[in-house]
Coordinates of C-alpha atoms (C1' of nucleotides) in Angstrom, one line a residue:
Chain M
X21 CA 56.3 106.4 54.1
X22 CA 57.4 103.7 56.7
X23 CA 54.7 101.4 56.0
X24 CA 56.0 101.0 52.2
X25 CA 59.7 100.3 53.3
X26 CA 58.3 97.8 55.9
X27 CA 56.1 95.9 53.1
X28 CA 59.4 96.2 50.8
X29 CA 61.6 94.6 53.1
X30 CA 59.4 91.7 54.2
X31 CA 58.5 91.3 50.8
X32 CA 62.6 90.9 50.1
X33 CA 62.9 88.9 52.9
X34 CA 60.5 86.2 51.4
X35 CA 61.7 86.4 47.9
X36 CA 58.2 88.2 46.8
X37 CA 57.7 91.1 44.6
X38 CA 57.0 94.5 44.8
X39 CA 54.2 95.2 42.3
X40 CA 52.0 98.0 41.4
X41 CA 49.0 96.3 42.7
X42 CA 50.5 95.9 46.0
X43 CA 51.8 99.7 46.1
X44 CA 48.3 100.8 45.3
X45 CA 46.4 98.6 47.9
X46 CA 48.8 99.5 50.5
X47 CA 48.1 103.2 49.5
X48 CA 44.5 103.3 49.3
X49 CA 44.7 101.5 52.8
X50 CA 45.9 104.9 54.7
X51 CA 42.9 107.0 52.8
X52 CA 40.4 104.6 54.7
X53 CA 39.2 106.0 58.1
X54 CA 38.5 102.7 59.7
X55 CA 38.3 99.5 58.3
X56 CA 36.8 98.3 54.8
X57 CA 35.5 95.6 52.9
X58 CA 37.5 93.9 50.2
X59 CA 35.0 95.5 47.7
X60 CA 35.5 99.1 49.1
X61 CA 39.3 98.6 49.1
X62 CA 39.1 96.9 45.4
X63 CA 36.6 100.1 44.2
X64 CA 39.4 102.4 45.6
X65 CA 42.0 100.9 43.7
X66 CA 40.4 100.7 40.6
X67 CA 39.9 104.4 40.5
X68 CA 43.7 104.3 40.3
X69 CA 44.1 101.7 37.8
X70 CA 40.6 100.0 36.5
X71 CA 42.1 96.5 35.3
X72 CA 43.0 95.6 38.9
X73 CA 41.2 92.2 39.8
X74 CA 39.3 91.7 42.9
X75 CA 41.1 88.3 43.3
X76 CA 44.4 90.2 43.2
X77 CA 43.0 92.6 46.0
X78 CA 41.9 89.7 48.3
X79 CA 45.5 87.7 47.7
X80 CA 47.3 91.3 48.8
X81 CA 45.2 91.6 51.6
X82 CA 45.6 88.1 52.8
X83 CA 49.4 88.6 52.2
X84 CA 49.5 91.6 53.9
X85 CA 48.0 90.0 56.9
X86 CA 50.7 87.6 57.0
X87 CA 53.0 90.5 57.1
X88 CA 51.6 92.1 59.9
X89 CA 50.5 95.2 58.1
X90 CA 47.0 94.5 58.0
X91 CA 44.3 93.5 60.4
X92 CA 41.6 91.2 58.8
X93 CA 38.8 90.2 60.9
X94 CA 35.0 89.4 60.6
X95 CA 32.1 91.7 61.2
X96 CA 28.7 90.1 62.8
X97 CA 27.1 90.5 59.2
X98 CA 29.7 88.2 58.0
X99 CA 31.9 90.7 55.8
X100 CA 35.4 90.3 56.0
X101 CA 36.9 93.7 56.8
X102 CA 40.6 94.9 56.7
X103 CA 42.9 98.0 58.1
X104 CA 46.2 98.9 58.1
X105 CA 47.6 98.1 61.6
X106 CA 49.9 101.3 61.8
X107 CA 47.8 104.0 61.0
X108 CA 45.9 104.2 64.3
X109 CA 46.9 104.4 67.7
X110 CA 47.4 100.9 68.6
X111 CA 43.9 99.9 69.8
X112 CA 41.5 96.6 69.9
X113 CA 37.8 96.2 68.9
X114 CA 34.4 95.6 70.6
X115 CA 32.2 93.6 68.1
X116 CA 28.5 93.8 68.5
X117 CA 27.0 90.8 67.6
X118 CA 23.8 92.2 67.1
X119 CA 24.2 94.9 64.8
X120 CA 27.6 94.2 63.8
X121 CA 28.8 97.7 64.6
X122 CA 32.9 97.9 65.4
X123 CA 34.4 100.2 67.8
X124 CA 37.9 101.0 68.7
X125 CA 39.3 100.9 72.1
X126 CA 43.1 102.0 73.4
X127 CA 44.9 99.4 74.4
X128 CA 45.6 100.9 77.7
X129 CA 42.1 99.6 79.2
X130 CA 43.4 96.0 78.2
X131 CA 46.6 96.1 80.2
X132 CA 45.1 94.6 83.1
X133 CA 43.8 91.5 81.6
X134 CA 47.1 91.4 79.4
X135 CA 48.9 91.6 82.7
X136 CA 46.8 88.7 84.3
X137 CA 47.0 86.5 81.6
X138 CA 50.5 86.3 81.2
X139 CA 51.0 86.0 85.1
X140 CA 48.8 83.2 85.3
X141 CA 49.2 81.5 82.1
X142 CA 52.1 82.8 80.4
X143 CA 49.9 83.7 77.6
X144 CA 51.2 86.7 75.7
X145 CA 48.0 88.5 74.5
X146 CA 48.1 90.0 71.0
X147 CA 46.0 92.9 71.9
X148 CA 45.9 94.7 68.4
X149 CA 44.3 91.4 67.2
X150 CA 41.7 91.0 69.5
X151 CA 38.1 91.4 68.9
X152 CA 35.5 91.0 72.0
X153 CA 32.1 90.1 70.9
X154 CA 29.1 91.1 73.1
X155 CA 26.2 93.8 72.6
X156 CA 26.8 97.3 72.3
X157 CA 25.2 99.8 74.2
X158 CA 22.5 101.0 71.5
X159 CA 21.4 97.3 71.2
X160 CA 21.1 96.5 74.7
X161 CA 19.0 99.4 75.3
X162 CA 17.0 98.8 72.2
X163 CA 16.1 95.0 73.6
X164 CA 15.7 96.5 77.1
Chain H
X10 CA 11.3 70.1 79.7
X11 CA 10.9 73.8 80.0
X12 CA 12.2 75.0 76.7
X13 CA 9.7 73.2 75.1
X14 CA 7.0 74.3 76.9
X15 CA 8.2 78.1 76.3
X16 CA 8.6 77.4 72.8
X17 CA 5.3 76.0 72.2
X18 CA 3.7 78.8 74.0
X19 CA 5.7 81.2 71.9
X20 CA 4.6 79.5 68.8
X21 CA 1.1 79.2 69.8
X22 CA 0.9 83.2 70.7
X23 CA 2.0 84.0 66.8
X24 CA -0.5 81.2 65.3
X25 CA 2.8 79.3 64.2
X26 CA 2.9 75.3 64.4
X27 CA 4.7 72.7 66.5
X28 CA 6.2 70.4 64.0
X29 CA 8.6 67.5 64.3
X30 CA 11.2 69.4 63.0
X31 CA 11.2 72.1 65.3
X32 CA 11.3 69.5 68.4
X33 CA 14.4 68.0 66.9
X34 CA 16.0 71.2 66.7
X35 CA 15.3 72.1 70.0
X36 CA 16.2 68.7 71.4
X37 CA 19.4 68.6 69.7
X38 CA 20.5 71.9 70.8
X39 CA 20.5 70.5 74.3
X40 CA 23.3 68.0 73.6
X41 CA 25.4 70.3 72.4
X42 CA 27.9 71.4 74.8
X43 CA 28.4 75.1 73.7
X44 CA 27.4 76.5 70.5
X45 CA 27.1 74.9 66.8
X46 CA 27.1 75.8 63.4
X47 CA 23.8 75.2 61.4
X48 CA 25.5 72.1 59.5
X49 CA 26.1 70.8 63.0
X50 CA 23.0 70.8 64.2
X51 CA 21.7 69.8 60.6
X52 CA 24.0 66.5 61.1
X53 CA 22.2 65.7 64.9
X54 CA 18.8 66.4 63.3
X55 CA 19.4 63.9 60.6
X56 CA 20.5 60.9 62.9
X57 CA 16.9 61.5 64.3
X58 CA 15.3 61.9 60.7
X59 CA 17.4 61.6 57.4
X60 CA 14.9 63.6 55.6
X61 CA 15.0 67.2 57.5
X62 CA 16.6 69.6 55.2
X63 CA 19.2 72.1 55.9
X64 CA 17.3 75.0 55.0
X65 CA 14.6 73.8 57.2
X66 CA 17.0 74.0 60.1
X67 CA 18.2 77.2 59.1
X68 CA 14.5 78.4 59.2
X69 CA 14.2 77.0 62.5
X70 CA 17.2 78.5 63.9
X71 CA 15.8 81.9 62.6
X72 CA 12.9 81.3 63.9
X73 CA 14.1 80.1 67.7
X74 CA 16.4 83.3 67.7
X75 CA 13.3 85.5 67.1
X76 CA 11.7 84.0 70.0
X77 CA 14.5 84.2 71.9
X78 CA 15.4 80.4 72.7
X79 CA 18.7 80.7 70.9
X80 CA 21.2 83.4 70.6
X81 CA 22.8 83.7 67.0
X82 CA 26.2 85.2 66.6
X83 CA 29.5 85.2 64.1
X84 CA 32.8 84.1 65.4
X85 CA 35.6 86.1 64.5
X86 CA 36.4 83.5 61.8
X87 CA 33.0 84.1 60.5
X88 CA 31.2 81.0 60.9
X89 CA 27.9 81.4 62.2
X90 CA 26.7 79.8 65.4
X91 CA 23.5 79.1 67.7
X92 CA 23.4 78.0 71.0
X93 CA 20.9 77.5 73.6
X94 CA 20.0 80.8 76.0
X95 CA 19.6 78.8 79.1
X96 CA 23.1 77.2 78.8
X97 CA 26.2 79.1 79.2
X98 CA 29.9 78.1 79.0
X99 CA 31.7 79.1 82.4
X100 CA 34.9 79.8 80.2
X101 CA 36.4 81.7 77.5
X102 CA 39.6 80.4 75.4
X103 CA 42.9 81.5 74.4
X104 CA 44.3 80.8 71.1
X105 CA 47.9 80.2 70.2
X106 CA 48.4 82.0 67.0
X107 CA 51.6 80.0 66.2
X108 CA 50.7 76.4 67.3
X109 CA 46.7 76.6 67.2
X110 CA 46.4 75.3 70.8
X111 CA 43.2 76.6 72.4
X112 CA 43.3 76.4 76.2
X113 CA 39.8 77.5 78.3
X114 CA 40.3 80.2 81.4
X115 CA 37.6 80.7 83.8
X116 CA 35.5 83.9 83.4
X117 CA 36.6 84.8 86.7
X118 CA 39.7 86.3 85.1
X119 CA 37.4 88.2 83.0
X120 CA 35.4 89.7 85.6
X121 CA 37.3 93.2 85.5
X122 CA 37.7 93.6 81.7
X123 CA 33.9 93.3 81.6
X124 CA 33.2 95.7 84.3
X125 CA 35.7 98.2 82.7
X126 CA 33.9 97.9 79.1
X127 CA 30.6 98.1 80.5
X128 CA 31.3 101.3 82.5
X129 CA 33.2 102.7 80.0
X130 CA 31.4 102.0 76.9
X131 CA 28.2 100.4 78.1
X132 CA 29.4 97.1 76.0
X133 CA 28.4 94.0 77.5
X134 CA 30.8 91.5 77.0
X135 CA 29.9 87.8 76.0
X136 CA 32.5 86.0 78.0
X137 CA 31.8 82.5 76.9
X138 CA 32.1 83.9 72.9
X139 CA 35.6 85.4 73.4
X140 CA 38.8 84.1 71.9
X141 CA 41.8 86.1 72.6
X142 CA 44.6 85.7 70.3
X143 CA 48.2 85.7 71.3
X144 CA 51.1 83.5 72.0
X145 CA 51.1 80.4 74.5
X146 CA 54.0 79.8 77.0
X147 CA 55.3 76.9 75.2
X148 CA 55.8 79.2 71.6
X149 CA 57.2 82.3 73.4
X150 CA 59.7 79.9 75.2
X151 CA 60.7 78.2 72.2
X152 CA 61.2 81.5 70.5
X153 CA 63.1 83.0 73.3
Chain R
dC2 C1' -10.3 73.0 55.1
dT3 C1' -6.6 76.3 55.0
dA4 C1' -2.7 78.9 56.3
dT5 C1' 1.8 77.6 57.9
dA6 C1' 5.7 74.8 57.2
dT7 C1' 8.5 72.1 54.3
dG8 C1' 11.7 69.5 50.9
dC9 C1' 14.0 70.4 46.9
dA10 C1' 16.3 72.7 43.7
dA11 C1' 18.1 77.1 42.3
dA12 C1' 20.0 81.4 43.3
dT13 C1' 22.6 84.4 45.9
dG14 C1' 27.1 86.7 47.8
dC15 C1' 31.2 86.7 49.3
dT16 C1' 35.5 84.6 48.7
dT17 C1' 39.2 81.2 47.0
dT18 C1' 41.2 78.6 42.9
dG19 C1' 43.5 76.9 38.2
dC20 C1' 45.6 78.6 34.6
dA21 C1' 47.3 80.8 31.0
dT22 C1' 50.1 84.9 30.7
dA23 C1' 52.3 89.0 32.1
dT24 C1' 55.9 91.0 35.0
dC25 C1' 59.5 91.9 38.4
dC26 C1' 64.1 91.0 40.2
Chain Q
dG26 C1' 65.6 84.1 32.6
dG27 C1' 63.0 82.1 35.6
dA28 C1' 60.1 82.0 39.2
dT29 C1' 56.4 85.1 41.2
dA30 C1' 51.9 87.9 40.3
dT31 C1' 48.3 88.9 37.6
dG32 C1' 43.8 88.5 35.4
dC33 C1' 40.0 86.1 34.0
dA34 C1' 36.8 82.9 34.4
dA35 C1' 35.1 79.2 37.1
dA36 C1' 34.3 76.9 41.2
dG37 C1' 33.6 76.6 46.3
dC38 C1' 30.9 77.4 50.7
dA39 C1' 27.4 79.1 53.7
dT40 C1' 23.2 80.7 53.6
dT41 C1' 18.7 82.2 51.5
dT42 C1' 14.9 82.2 48.6
dG43 C1' 10.6 80.5 45.0
dC44 C1' 7.7 77.1 44.9
dA45 C1' 4.6 73.1 44.7
dT46 C1' 3.6 69.9 48.0
dA47 C1' 2.6 68.3 52.6
dT48 C1' 0.7 68.8 57.2
dA49 C1' -1.0 70.9 61.9
dG50 C1' -4.7 73.0 64.0

DNA sequence: CTATATGCAAATGCTTTGCATATCC
DNA sequence: GGATATGCAAAGCATTTGCATATAG
C-alpha cells in the first residue's frame, strides 16, 4: 500500500525507525471508517498485539500527524480524534459546537474561499486541516 | 446593564440566587474582547475577590450557558472557551502553520462560504470562532 | 428558616513524560 | 554498537464532584 511506502520513506529521511507498532497503527487506521480516538485505535492495535501501550499509540499518532499521514483534531466533547489523510477523497470538516458531530465536506465547496484568501492575502489555505465550527442542522432545529 | 437584568430575571424564574460571584463573572465577561478560558475568567474575578474558587467559575459559566447568556465551545485546539452571547467579533483568523502568525480577516470574505454551507448542509458557520490553517505569504515566498 | 451556592479538597479522564530496557539499522 | 522506541508507572492539566459550611430570599 502506498501509505506504508510513504511512511517508510518519511521515517528514513528523519533517521527514524520502522517498528511493528508503527506498522500496526498505520494498518489499523485503514480499517476505521472516519475518525477515531486514541483509545479506539489502541483497542484495535491491542487485538493484533496486546502489549502495545497507549502512550506508544499517542506518540505514533503525533508522529504521523507531523509526517502528514494523519490529521488530528479535537471534537466539541474534547476528545482528540485522528484519521488518515489519504484514505478518503479530499475533504474538510464541519464541527458542531453543540453536539460535537463531525461531518465531512468535499473540498470543492471550499475552492472559492481558497482563491479569495490567496488573492487578497497570499494565504494558502490548507483545506484538509480545516475544521469549521458552527451549529449543525439537528442542533439548530432542536433549539429553534 | 441589560445583561444583569436578564440574568436576575432568569435566576428568579428558576428559584436561583443572585450571588456576588455570579455578578462578578458576568461583569468580567464584559471586559473580555472575544472569548476566554475559565482560567482567564477566574483570574479576572480573583482581582475583584481573591477567594472565589475556580469550580465556582466553572459552575457559573455552565449556568450562564444554560441561561443563554454565554456561549461555550471548544476550539480546535481543545480549549474550552466562553463568551457573552451579546458580543460578536467582526473577524475570523488565519493561522500560519509554519510561523504561527495569526491574522484577522473581515467576515465579509466568509459570507459566500457561510451561505453555501447553510444551503447545502443547514450548517450555521460560527464565523467568529473560525481559525483557518495554512501558509502565510511570508512563509510561502520564503519556501519558494 | 431552609434550600441553594460556595469553597475546599479530592477524584476524574485524557494525555504527556521520565526512565530503564528492548530494538532497529 | 549506538541511537531510537517502547512499556510502565507516574505526573499533568482542565474540569467535575462530594460534602460541610455559609448565605440569599
